[in-house]
Short mmCIF file of C-alpha atoms in Angstrom, two decimals:
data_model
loop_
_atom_site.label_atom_id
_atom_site.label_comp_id
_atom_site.label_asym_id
_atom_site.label_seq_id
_atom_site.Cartn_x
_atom_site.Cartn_y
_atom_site.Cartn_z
CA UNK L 1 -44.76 -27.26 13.47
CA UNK L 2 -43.60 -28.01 9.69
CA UNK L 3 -42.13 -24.93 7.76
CA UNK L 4 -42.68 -25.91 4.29
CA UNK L 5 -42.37 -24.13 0.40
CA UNK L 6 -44.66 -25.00 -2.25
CA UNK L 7 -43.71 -23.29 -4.99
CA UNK L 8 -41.02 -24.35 -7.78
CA UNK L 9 -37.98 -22.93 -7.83
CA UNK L 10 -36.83 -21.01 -10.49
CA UNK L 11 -40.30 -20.32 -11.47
CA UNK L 12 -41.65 -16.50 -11.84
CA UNK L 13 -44.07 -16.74 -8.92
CA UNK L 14 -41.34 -17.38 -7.21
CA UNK L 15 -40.98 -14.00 -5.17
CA UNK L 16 -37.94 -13.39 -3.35
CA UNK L 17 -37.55 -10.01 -0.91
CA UNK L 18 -34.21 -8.81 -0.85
CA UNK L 19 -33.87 -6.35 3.00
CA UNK L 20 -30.83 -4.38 2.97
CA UNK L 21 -30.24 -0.97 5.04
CA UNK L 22 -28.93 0.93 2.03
CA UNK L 23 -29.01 0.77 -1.87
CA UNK L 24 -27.95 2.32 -4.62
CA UNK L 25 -27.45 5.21 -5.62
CA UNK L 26 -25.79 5.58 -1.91
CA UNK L 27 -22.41 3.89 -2.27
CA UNK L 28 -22.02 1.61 0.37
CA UNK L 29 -20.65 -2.25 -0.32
CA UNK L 30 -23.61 -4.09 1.46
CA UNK L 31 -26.22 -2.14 -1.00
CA UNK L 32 -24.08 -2.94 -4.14
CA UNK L 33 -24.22 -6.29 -3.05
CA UNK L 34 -28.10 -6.07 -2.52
CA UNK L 35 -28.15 -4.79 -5.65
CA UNK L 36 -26.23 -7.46 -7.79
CA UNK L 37 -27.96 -10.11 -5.70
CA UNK L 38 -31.31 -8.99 -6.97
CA UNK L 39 -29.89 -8.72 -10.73
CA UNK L 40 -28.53 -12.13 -10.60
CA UNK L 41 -31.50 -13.78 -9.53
CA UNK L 42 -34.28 -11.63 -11.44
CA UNK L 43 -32.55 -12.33 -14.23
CA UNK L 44 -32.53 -15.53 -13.67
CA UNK L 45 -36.62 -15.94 -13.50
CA UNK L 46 -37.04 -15.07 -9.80
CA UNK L 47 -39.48 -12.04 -8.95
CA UNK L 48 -37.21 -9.40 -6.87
CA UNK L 49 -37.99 -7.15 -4.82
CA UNK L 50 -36.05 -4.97 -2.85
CA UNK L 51 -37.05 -3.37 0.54
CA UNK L 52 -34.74 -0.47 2.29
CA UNK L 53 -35.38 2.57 4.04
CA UNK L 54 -35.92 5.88 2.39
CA UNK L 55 -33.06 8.07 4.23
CA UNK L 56 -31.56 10.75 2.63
CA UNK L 57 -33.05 10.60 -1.07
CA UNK L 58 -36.51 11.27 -0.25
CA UNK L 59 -36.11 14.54 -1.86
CA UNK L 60 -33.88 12.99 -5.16
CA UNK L 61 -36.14 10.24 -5.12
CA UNK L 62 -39.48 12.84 -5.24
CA UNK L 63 -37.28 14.58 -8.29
CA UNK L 64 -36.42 11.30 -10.44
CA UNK L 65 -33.40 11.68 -10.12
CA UNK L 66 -33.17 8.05 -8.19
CA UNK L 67 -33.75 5.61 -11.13
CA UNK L 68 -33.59 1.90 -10.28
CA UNK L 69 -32.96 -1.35 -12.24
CA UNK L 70 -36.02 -2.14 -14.53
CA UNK L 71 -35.34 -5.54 -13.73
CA UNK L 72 -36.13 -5.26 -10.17
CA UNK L 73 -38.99 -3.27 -7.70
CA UNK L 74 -37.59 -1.16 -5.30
CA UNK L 75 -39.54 -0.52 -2.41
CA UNK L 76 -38.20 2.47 -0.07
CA UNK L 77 -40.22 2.79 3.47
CA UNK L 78 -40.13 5.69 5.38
CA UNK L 79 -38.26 5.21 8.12
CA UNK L 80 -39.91 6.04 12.04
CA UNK L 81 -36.37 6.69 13.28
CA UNK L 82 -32.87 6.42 11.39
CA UNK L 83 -29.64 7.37 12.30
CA UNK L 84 -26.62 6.68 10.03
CA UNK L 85 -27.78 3.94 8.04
CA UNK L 86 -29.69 2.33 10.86
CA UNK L 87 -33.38 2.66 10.24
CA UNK L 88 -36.68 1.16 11.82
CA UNK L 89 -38.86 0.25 9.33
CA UNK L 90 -42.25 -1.27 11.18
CA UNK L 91 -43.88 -1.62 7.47
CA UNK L 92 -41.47 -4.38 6.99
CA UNK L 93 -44.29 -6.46 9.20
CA UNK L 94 -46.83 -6.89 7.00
CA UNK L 95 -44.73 -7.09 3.76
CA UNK L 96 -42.95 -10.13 4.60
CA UNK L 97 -45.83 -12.91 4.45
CA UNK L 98 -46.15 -12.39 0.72
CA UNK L 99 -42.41 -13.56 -0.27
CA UNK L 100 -41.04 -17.11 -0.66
CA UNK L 101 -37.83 -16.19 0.35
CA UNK L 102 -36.65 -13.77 2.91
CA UNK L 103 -32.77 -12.32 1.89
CA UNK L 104 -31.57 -10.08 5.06
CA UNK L 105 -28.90 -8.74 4.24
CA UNK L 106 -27.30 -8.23 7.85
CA UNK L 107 -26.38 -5.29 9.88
CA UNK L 108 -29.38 -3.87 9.53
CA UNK L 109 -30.22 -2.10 12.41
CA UNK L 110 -34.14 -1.32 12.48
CA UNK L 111 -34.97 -4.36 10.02
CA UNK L 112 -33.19 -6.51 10.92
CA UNK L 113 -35.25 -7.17 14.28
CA UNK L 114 -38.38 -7.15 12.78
CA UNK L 115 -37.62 -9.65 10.67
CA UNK L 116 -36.46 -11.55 13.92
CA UNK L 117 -39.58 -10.75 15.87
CA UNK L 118 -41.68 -11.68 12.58
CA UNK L 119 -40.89 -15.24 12.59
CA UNK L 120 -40.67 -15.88 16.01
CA UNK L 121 -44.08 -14.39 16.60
CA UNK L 122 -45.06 -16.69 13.70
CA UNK L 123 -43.65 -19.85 14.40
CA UNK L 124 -44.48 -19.32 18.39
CA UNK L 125 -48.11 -19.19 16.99
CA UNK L 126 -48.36 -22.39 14.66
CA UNK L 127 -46.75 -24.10 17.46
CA UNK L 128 -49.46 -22.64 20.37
CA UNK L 129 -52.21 -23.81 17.31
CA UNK L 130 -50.38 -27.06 16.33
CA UNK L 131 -50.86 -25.25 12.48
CA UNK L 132 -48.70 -26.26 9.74
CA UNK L 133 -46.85 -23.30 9.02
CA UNK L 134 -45.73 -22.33 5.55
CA UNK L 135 -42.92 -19.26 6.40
CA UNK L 136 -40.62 -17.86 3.74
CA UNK L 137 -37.06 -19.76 4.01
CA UNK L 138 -34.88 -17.03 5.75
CA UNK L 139 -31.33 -16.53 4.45
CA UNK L 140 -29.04 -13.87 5.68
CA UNK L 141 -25.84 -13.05 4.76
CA UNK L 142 -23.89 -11.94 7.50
CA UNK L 143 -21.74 -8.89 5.59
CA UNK L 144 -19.57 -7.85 8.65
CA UNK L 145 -18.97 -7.05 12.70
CA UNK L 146 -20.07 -3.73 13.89
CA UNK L 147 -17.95 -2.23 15.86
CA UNK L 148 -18.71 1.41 16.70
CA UNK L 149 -17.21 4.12 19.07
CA UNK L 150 -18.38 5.21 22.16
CA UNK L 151 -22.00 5.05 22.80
CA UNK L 152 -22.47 3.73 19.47
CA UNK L 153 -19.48 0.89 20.31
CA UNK L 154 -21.53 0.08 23.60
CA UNK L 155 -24.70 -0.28 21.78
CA UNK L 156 -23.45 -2.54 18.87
CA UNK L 157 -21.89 -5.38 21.62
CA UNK L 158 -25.51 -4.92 23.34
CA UNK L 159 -27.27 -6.11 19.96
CA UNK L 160 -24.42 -8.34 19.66
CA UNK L 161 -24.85 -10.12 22.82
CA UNK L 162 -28.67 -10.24 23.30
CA UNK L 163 -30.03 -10.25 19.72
CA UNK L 164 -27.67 -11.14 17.13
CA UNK L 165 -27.97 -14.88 17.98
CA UNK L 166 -31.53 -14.81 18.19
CA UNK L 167 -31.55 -13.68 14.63
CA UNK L 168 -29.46 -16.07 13.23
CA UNK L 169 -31.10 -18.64 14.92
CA UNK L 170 -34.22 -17.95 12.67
CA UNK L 171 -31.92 -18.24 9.87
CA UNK L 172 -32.51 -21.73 7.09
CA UNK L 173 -29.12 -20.38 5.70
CA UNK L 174 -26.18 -17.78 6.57
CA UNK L 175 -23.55 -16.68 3.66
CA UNK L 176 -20.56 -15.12 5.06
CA UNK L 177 -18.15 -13.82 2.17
CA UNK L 178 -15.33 -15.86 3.41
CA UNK L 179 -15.14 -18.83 6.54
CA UNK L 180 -11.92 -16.91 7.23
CA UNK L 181 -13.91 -13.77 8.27
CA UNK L 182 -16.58 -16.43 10.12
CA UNK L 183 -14.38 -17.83 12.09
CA UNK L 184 -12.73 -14.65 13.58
CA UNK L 185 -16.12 -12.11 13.74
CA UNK L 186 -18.68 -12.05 16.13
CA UNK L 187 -20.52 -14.89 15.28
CA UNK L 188 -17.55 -17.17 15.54
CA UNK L 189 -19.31 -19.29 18.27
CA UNK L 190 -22.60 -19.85 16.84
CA UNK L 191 -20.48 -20.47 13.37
CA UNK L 192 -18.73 -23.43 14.93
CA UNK L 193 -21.40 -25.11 16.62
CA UNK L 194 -24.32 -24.30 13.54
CA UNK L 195 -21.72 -24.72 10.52
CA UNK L 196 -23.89 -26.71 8.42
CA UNK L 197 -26.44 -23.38 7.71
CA UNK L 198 -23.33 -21.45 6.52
CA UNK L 199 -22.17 -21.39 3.24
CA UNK L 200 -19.31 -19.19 1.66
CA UNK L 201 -20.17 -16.89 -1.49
CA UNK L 202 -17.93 -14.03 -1.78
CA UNK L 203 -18.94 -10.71 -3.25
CA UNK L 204 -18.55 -10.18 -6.96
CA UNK L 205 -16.68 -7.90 -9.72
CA UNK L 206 -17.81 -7.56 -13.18
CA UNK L 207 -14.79 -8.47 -14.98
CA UNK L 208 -16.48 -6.86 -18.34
CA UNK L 209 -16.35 -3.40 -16.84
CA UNK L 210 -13.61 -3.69 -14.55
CA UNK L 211 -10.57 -4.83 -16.49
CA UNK L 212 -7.19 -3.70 -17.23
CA UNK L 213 -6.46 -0.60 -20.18
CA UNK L 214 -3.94 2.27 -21.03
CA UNK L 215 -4.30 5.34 -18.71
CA UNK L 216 -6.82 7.82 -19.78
CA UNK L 217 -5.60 10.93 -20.59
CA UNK L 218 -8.86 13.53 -20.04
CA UNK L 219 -8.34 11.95 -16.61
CA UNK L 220 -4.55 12.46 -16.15
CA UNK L 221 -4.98 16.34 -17.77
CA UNK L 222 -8.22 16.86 -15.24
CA UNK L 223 -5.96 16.36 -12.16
CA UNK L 224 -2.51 17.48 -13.47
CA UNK L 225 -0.95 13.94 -13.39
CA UNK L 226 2.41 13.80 -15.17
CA UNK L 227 4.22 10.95 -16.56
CA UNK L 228 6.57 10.50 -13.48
CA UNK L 229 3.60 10.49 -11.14
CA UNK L 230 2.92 7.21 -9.19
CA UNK L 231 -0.56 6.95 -8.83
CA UNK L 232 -1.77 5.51 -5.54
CA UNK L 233 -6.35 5.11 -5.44
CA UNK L 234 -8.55 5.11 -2.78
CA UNK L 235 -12.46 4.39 -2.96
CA UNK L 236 -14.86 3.87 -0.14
CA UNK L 237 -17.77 6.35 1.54
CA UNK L 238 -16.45 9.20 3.22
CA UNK L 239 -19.07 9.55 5.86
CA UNK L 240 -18.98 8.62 9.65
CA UNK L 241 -20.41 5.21 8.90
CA UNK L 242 -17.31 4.17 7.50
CA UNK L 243 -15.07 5.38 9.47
CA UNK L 244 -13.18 2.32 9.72
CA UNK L 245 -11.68 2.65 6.01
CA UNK L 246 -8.41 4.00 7.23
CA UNK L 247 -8.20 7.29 5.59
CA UNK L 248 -6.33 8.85 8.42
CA UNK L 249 -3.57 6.08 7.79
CA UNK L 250 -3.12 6.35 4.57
CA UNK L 251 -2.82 10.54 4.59
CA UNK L 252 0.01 9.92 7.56
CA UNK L 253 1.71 6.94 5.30
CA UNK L 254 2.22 9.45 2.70
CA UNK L 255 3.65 12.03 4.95
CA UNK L 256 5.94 9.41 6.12
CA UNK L 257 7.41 8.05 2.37
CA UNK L 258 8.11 11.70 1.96
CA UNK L 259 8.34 11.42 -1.98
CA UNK L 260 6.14 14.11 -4.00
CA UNK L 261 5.99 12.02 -6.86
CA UNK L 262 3.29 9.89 -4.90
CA UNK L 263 -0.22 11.39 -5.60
CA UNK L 264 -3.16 9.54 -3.68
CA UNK L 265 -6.40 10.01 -5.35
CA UNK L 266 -9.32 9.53 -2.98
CA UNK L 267 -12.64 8.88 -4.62
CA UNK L 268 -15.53 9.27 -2.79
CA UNK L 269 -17.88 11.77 -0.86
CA UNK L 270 -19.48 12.42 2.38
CA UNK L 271 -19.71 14.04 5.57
CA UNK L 272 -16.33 13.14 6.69
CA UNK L 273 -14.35 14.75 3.39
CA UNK L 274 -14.13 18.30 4.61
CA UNK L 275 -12.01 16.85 7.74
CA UNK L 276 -9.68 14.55 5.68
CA UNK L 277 -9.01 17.59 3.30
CA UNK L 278 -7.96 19.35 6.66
CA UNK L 279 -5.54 16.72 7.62
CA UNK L 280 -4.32 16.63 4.26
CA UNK L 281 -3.41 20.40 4.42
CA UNK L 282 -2.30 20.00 8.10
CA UNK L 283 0.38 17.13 7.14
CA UNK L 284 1.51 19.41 4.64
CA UNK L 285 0.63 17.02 1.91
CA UNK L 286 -1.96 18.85 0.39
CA UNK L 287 -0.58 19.06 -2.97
CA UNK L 288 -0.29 15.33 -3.37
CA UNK L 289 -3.61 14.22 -2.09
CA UNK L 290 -6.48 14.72 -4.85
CA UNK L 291 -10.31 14.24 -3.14
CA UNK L 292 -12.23 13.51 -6.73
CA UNK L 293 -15.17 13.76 -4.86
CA UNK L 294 -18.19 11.19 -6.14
CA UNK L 295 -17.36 9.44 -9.14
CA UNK L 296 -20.22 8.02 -11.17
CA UNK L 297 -20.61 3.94 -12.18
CA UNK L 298 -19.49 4.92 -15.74
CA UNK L 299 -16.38 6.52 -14.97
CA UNK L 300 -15.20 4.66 -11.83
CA UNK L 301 -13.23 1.80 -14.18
CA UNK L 302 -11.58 4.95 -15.77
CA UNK L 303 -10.35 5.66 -12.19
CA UNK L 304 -8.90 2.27 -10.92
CA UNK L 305 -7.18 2.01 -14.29
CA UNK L 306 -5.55 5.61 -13.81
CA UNK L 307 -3.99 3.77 -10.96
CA UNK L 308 -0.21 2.32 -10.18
CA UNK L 309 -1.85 0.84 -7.22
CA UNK L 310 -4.85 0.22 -4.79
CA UNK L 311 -4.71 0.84 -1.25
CA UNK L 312 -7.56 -0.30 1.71
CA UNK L 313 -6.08 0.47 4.46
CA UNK L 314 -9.23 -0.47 6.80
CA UNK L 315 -8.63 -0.24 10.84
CA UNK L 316 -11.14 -2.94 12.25
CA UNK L 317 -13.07 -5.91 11.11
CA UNK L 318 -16.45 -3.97 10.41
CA UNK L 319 -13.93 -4.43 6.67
CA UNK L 320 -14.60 -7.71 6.19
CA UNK L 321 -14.10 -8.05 2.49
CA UNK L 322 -13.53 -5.20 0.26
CA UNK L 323 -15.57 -5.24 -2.75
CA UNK L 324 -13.07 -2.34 -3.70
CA UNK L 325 -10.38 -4.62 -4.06
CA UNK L 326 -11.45 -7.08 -6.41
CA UNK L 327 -12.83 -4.25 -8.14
CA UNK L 328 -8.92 -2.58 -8.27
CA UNK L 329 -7.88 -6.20 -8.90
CA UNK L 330 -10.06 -7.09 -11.61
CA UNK L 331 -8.91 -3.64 -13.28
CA UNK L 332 -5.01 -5.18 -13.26
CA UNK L 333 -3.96 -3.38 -10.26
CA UNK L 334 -1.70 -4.52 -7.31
CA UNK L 335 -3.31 -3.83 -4.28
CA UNK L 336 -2.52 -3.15 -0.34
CA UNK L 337 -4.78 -4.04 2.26
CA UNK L 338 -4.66 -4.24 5.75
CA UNK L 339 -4.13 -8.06 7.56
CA UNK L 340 -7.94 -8.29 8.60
CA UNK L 341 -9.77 -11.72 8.81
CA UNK L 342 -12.19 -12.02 5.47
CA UNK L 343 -9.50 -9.52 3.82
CA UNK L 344 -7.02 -11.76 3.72
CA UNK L 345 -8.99 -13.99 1.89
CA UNK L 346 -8.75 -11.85 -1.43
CA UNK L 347 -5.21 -10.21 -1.11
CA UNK L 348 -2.89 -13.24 -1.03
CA UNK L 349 0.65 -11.89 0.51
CA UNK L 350 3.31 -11.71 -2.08
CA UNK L 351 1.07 -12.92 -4.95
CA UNK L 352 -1.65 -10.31 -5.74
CA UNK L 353 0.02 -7.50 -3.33
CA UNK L 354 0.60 -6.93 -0.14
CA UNK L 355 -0.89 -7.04 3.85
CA UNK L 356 -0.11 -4.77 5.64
CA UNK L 357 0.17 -4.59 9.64
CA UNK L 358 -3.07 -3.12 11.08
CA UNK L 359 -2.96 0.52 12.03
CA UNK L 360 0.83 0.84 11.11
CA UNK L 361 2.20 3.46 8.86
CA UNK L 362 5.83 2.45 8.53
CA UNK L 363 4.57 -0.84 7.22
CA UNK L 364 1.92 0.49 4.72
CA UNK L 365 5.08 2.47 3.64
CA UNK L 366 7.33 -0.38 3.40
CA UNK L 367 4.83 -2.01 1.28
CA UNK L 368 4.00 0.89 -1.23
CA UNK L 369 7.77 1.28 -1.66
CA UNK L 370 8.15 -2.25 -2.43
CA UNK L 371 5.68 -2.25 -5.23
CA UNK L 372 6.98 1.01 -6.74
CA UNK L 373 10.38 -0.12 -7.20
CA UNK L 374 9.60 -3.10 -9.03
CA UNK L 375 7.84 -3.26 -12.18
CA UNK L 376 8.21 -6.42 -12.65
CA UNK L 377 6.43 -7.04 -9.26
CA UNK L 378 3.85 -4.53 -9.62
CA UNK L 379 2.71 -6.93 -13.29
CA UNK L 380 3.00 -9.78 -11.27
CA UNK L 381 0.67 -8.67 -8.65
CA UNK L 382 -2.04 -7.37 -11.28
CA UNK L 383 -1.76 -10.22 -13.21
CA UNK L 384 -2.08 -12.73 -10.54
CA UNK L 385 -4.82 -9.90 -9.60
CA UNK L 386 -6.61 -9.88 -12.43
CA UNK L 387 -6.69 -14.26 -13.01
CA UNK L 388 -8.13 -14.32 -9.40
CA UNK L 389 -11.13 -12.05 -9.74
CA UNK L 390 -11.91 -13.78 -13.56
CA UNK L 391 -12.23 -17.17 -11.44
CA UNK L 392 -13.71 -16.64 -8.12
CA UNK L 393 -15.20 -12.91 -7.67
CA UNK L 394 -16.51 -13.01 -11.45
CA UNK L 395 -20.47 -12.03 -10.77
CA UNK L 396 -21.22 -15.27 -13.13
CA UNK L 397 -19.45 -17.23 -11.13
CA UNK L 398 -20.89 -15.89 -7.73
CA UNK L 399 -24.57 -16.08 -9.75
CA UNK L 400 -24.19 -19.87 -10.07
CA UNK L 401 -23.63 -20.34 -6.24
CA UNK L 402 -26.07 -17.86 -5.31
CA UNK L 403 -28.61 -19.80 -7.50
CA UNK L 404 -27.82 -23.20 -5.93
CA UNK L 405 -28.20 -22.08 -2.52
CA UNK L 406 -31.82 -21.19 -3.51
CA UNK L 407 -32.26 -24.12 -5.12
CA UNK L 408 -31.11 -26.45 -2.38
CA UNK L 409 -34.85 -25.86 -0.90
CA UNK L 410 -36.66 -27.60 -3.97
#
């Protein structure tokens, strides 16, 4: 069996399908990723389009209020079954024969298997007819480890163990955002014995709308900030899917620092909110904890640059990167994360902020108290911050790799 492509790269016909469980306008980091993917390359001459299931906006989507990049077709399927942001999507079958590239972006619970299934039923056939076979080139970036509680923990390792291999093994190329993250996730095995398919390409920040500027003031009057406040942000989903973010930490951290001149700003909506806002109240912290609810794209740099600090506090390696953090870094901001494989990669200890110990409030606290008795240090950090995401998270940058991986197949 050959698996050949016959088309130029770089040229328009070239059609590339970009499969991702969510997308924008649901804030999630594997759909922004999806969706910056797609930019880059569309605007770069490839055709785009992007397949993903049609979960909660059905209803937004029927209004208009869902409008996508011109640059790009978005295709939403109805999903048969979906639960969280795990979807099956049988349509996905007969779309995929009419792409030159196939771009999973992976977990994708639902898709993700049909896509598997797809080309094994297809090479399985060409080699049963002795038929040359001319497939799509499958790449998948592997985005992160799914961990999961309870039933939903014992479900993930099953996938893990019995199909997650099988996947990659269908794969031309991985990307993992980091070979730090690789070499410590699930896939660690399969990295080290198949690690000429991966290749490293981080996530992206652009460093034109994230960068750093004076405080804004409608914001500091909308949530009664004063002068002497020090500003601590959180972003991330606040739904059950994302559980992992650390909220719970971070509210407890505060409790524990015991100075009401912190104020944590949490940005962000979803299921989950109504139950933080409880523990808020129940810690007796209420009055320095400020849930913004969702922010839109256009004000969102207003918010990291209303900031003295970022904080990602994440409890388990299904946070394997943080696009939040170069975001907060980009903007000038020191940041705190927790010591997590692929995390580590973008907060350097000591030189762009801090890592903290995983799941430990008295060292979170040790580290926001460091920053906000230094000045000096707190610069330092958002400098340093700020240099790093300009060279190696700078969408431009992460376009030109993205653009060479596709064009290693000419």
């Amino acid at each position: 069996m050959v698996v050949a492509f016959n088309m130029g790269i770089g040229d328009k016909k070239n059609k590339i399908a970009e499969i991702v469980c969510t997308f924008p306008p649901y804030r999630g980091g594997i759909g922004n990723v999806a969706k910056e993917n797609s930019l880059i390359l569309a605007r770069r001459g490839y055709a785009v389009e992007v397949l993903t299931p049609w979960y909660w906006d059905f209803w937004e989507r029927l209004r208009g209020k869902i409008i996508d990049p011109p640059e790009i077709e978005v295709k939403r399927m109805v999903s048969f079954f979906s639960y969280g942001n795990a979807g099956i999507v049988p349509q996905l079958w007969w779309r995929l024969g009419h792409f030159d590239f196939i771009h999973l972006h992976y977990p994708f619970f639902g898709g993700a298997e049909i896509v598997y299934f797809w080309y094994a039923v297809k090479k399985f056939y060409c080699r049963l007819m002795k038929k040359r076979c001319l497939l799509p080139r499958l790449i998948i970036t592997y985005h992160m480890d799914v961990v999961g509680r309870g039933i939903l923990g014992f479900i993930f390792r099953w996938h893990t163990k019995y199909l997650l291999t099988g996947i990659l093994k269908q794969a031309d190329k991985i990307i993992v955002s980091s070979f730090d993250y690789a070499k410590e996730s699930d896939i660690k095995n399969f990295f080290f014995t198949q690690q000429d398919k991966f290749t490293e390409i981080p996530n992206g920040v652009d460093t034109r709308r994230f960068f750093p500027r004076s405080q804004d003031r409608e914001l500091l009057a909308k949530h009664s900030l004063g002068e002497g406040d020090k500003k601590i942000l959180f972003v991330g989903a606040l739904d059950r899917a994302h559980y992992f973010k650390g909220i719970d930490y971070l509210l407890r951290t505060i409790k524990l620092i015991g100075n009401p001149t912190i104020k944590l700003l949490i940005v962000g909506a979803g299921n989950m909110k109504e139950e933080y806002i409880a523990k808020a109240r129940a810690l007796d912290i209420a009055s320095q904890v400020i849930f913004t609810g969702f922010v839109s794209d256009e004000d969102l740099p207003r918010y990291y640059n209303l900031a003295d600090l970022f904080v990602l506090p994440s409890t388990d390696k299904s946070e394997a990167f943080g696009v939040v953090l170069v975001e907060a870094m980009a903007s000038g901001k020191p940041v705190i994360a927790s010591n997590l494989p692929g995390v580590r990669s973008v907060v350097e200890n000591g030189i762009n902020g801090y890592l903290a110990d995983l799941k430990n409030e008295g060292d979170l606290a040790s580290c926001i108290k460091n920053i906000f008795a230094s000045e000096d240090l707190s610069r330092q950090f958002g400098f340093a911050g700020r240099k790093k995401a300009e060279q190696k998270y700078d969408w431009k940058v992460i376009g030109d790799k993205l653009e060479s991986l596709f064009k290693s197949f000419q």
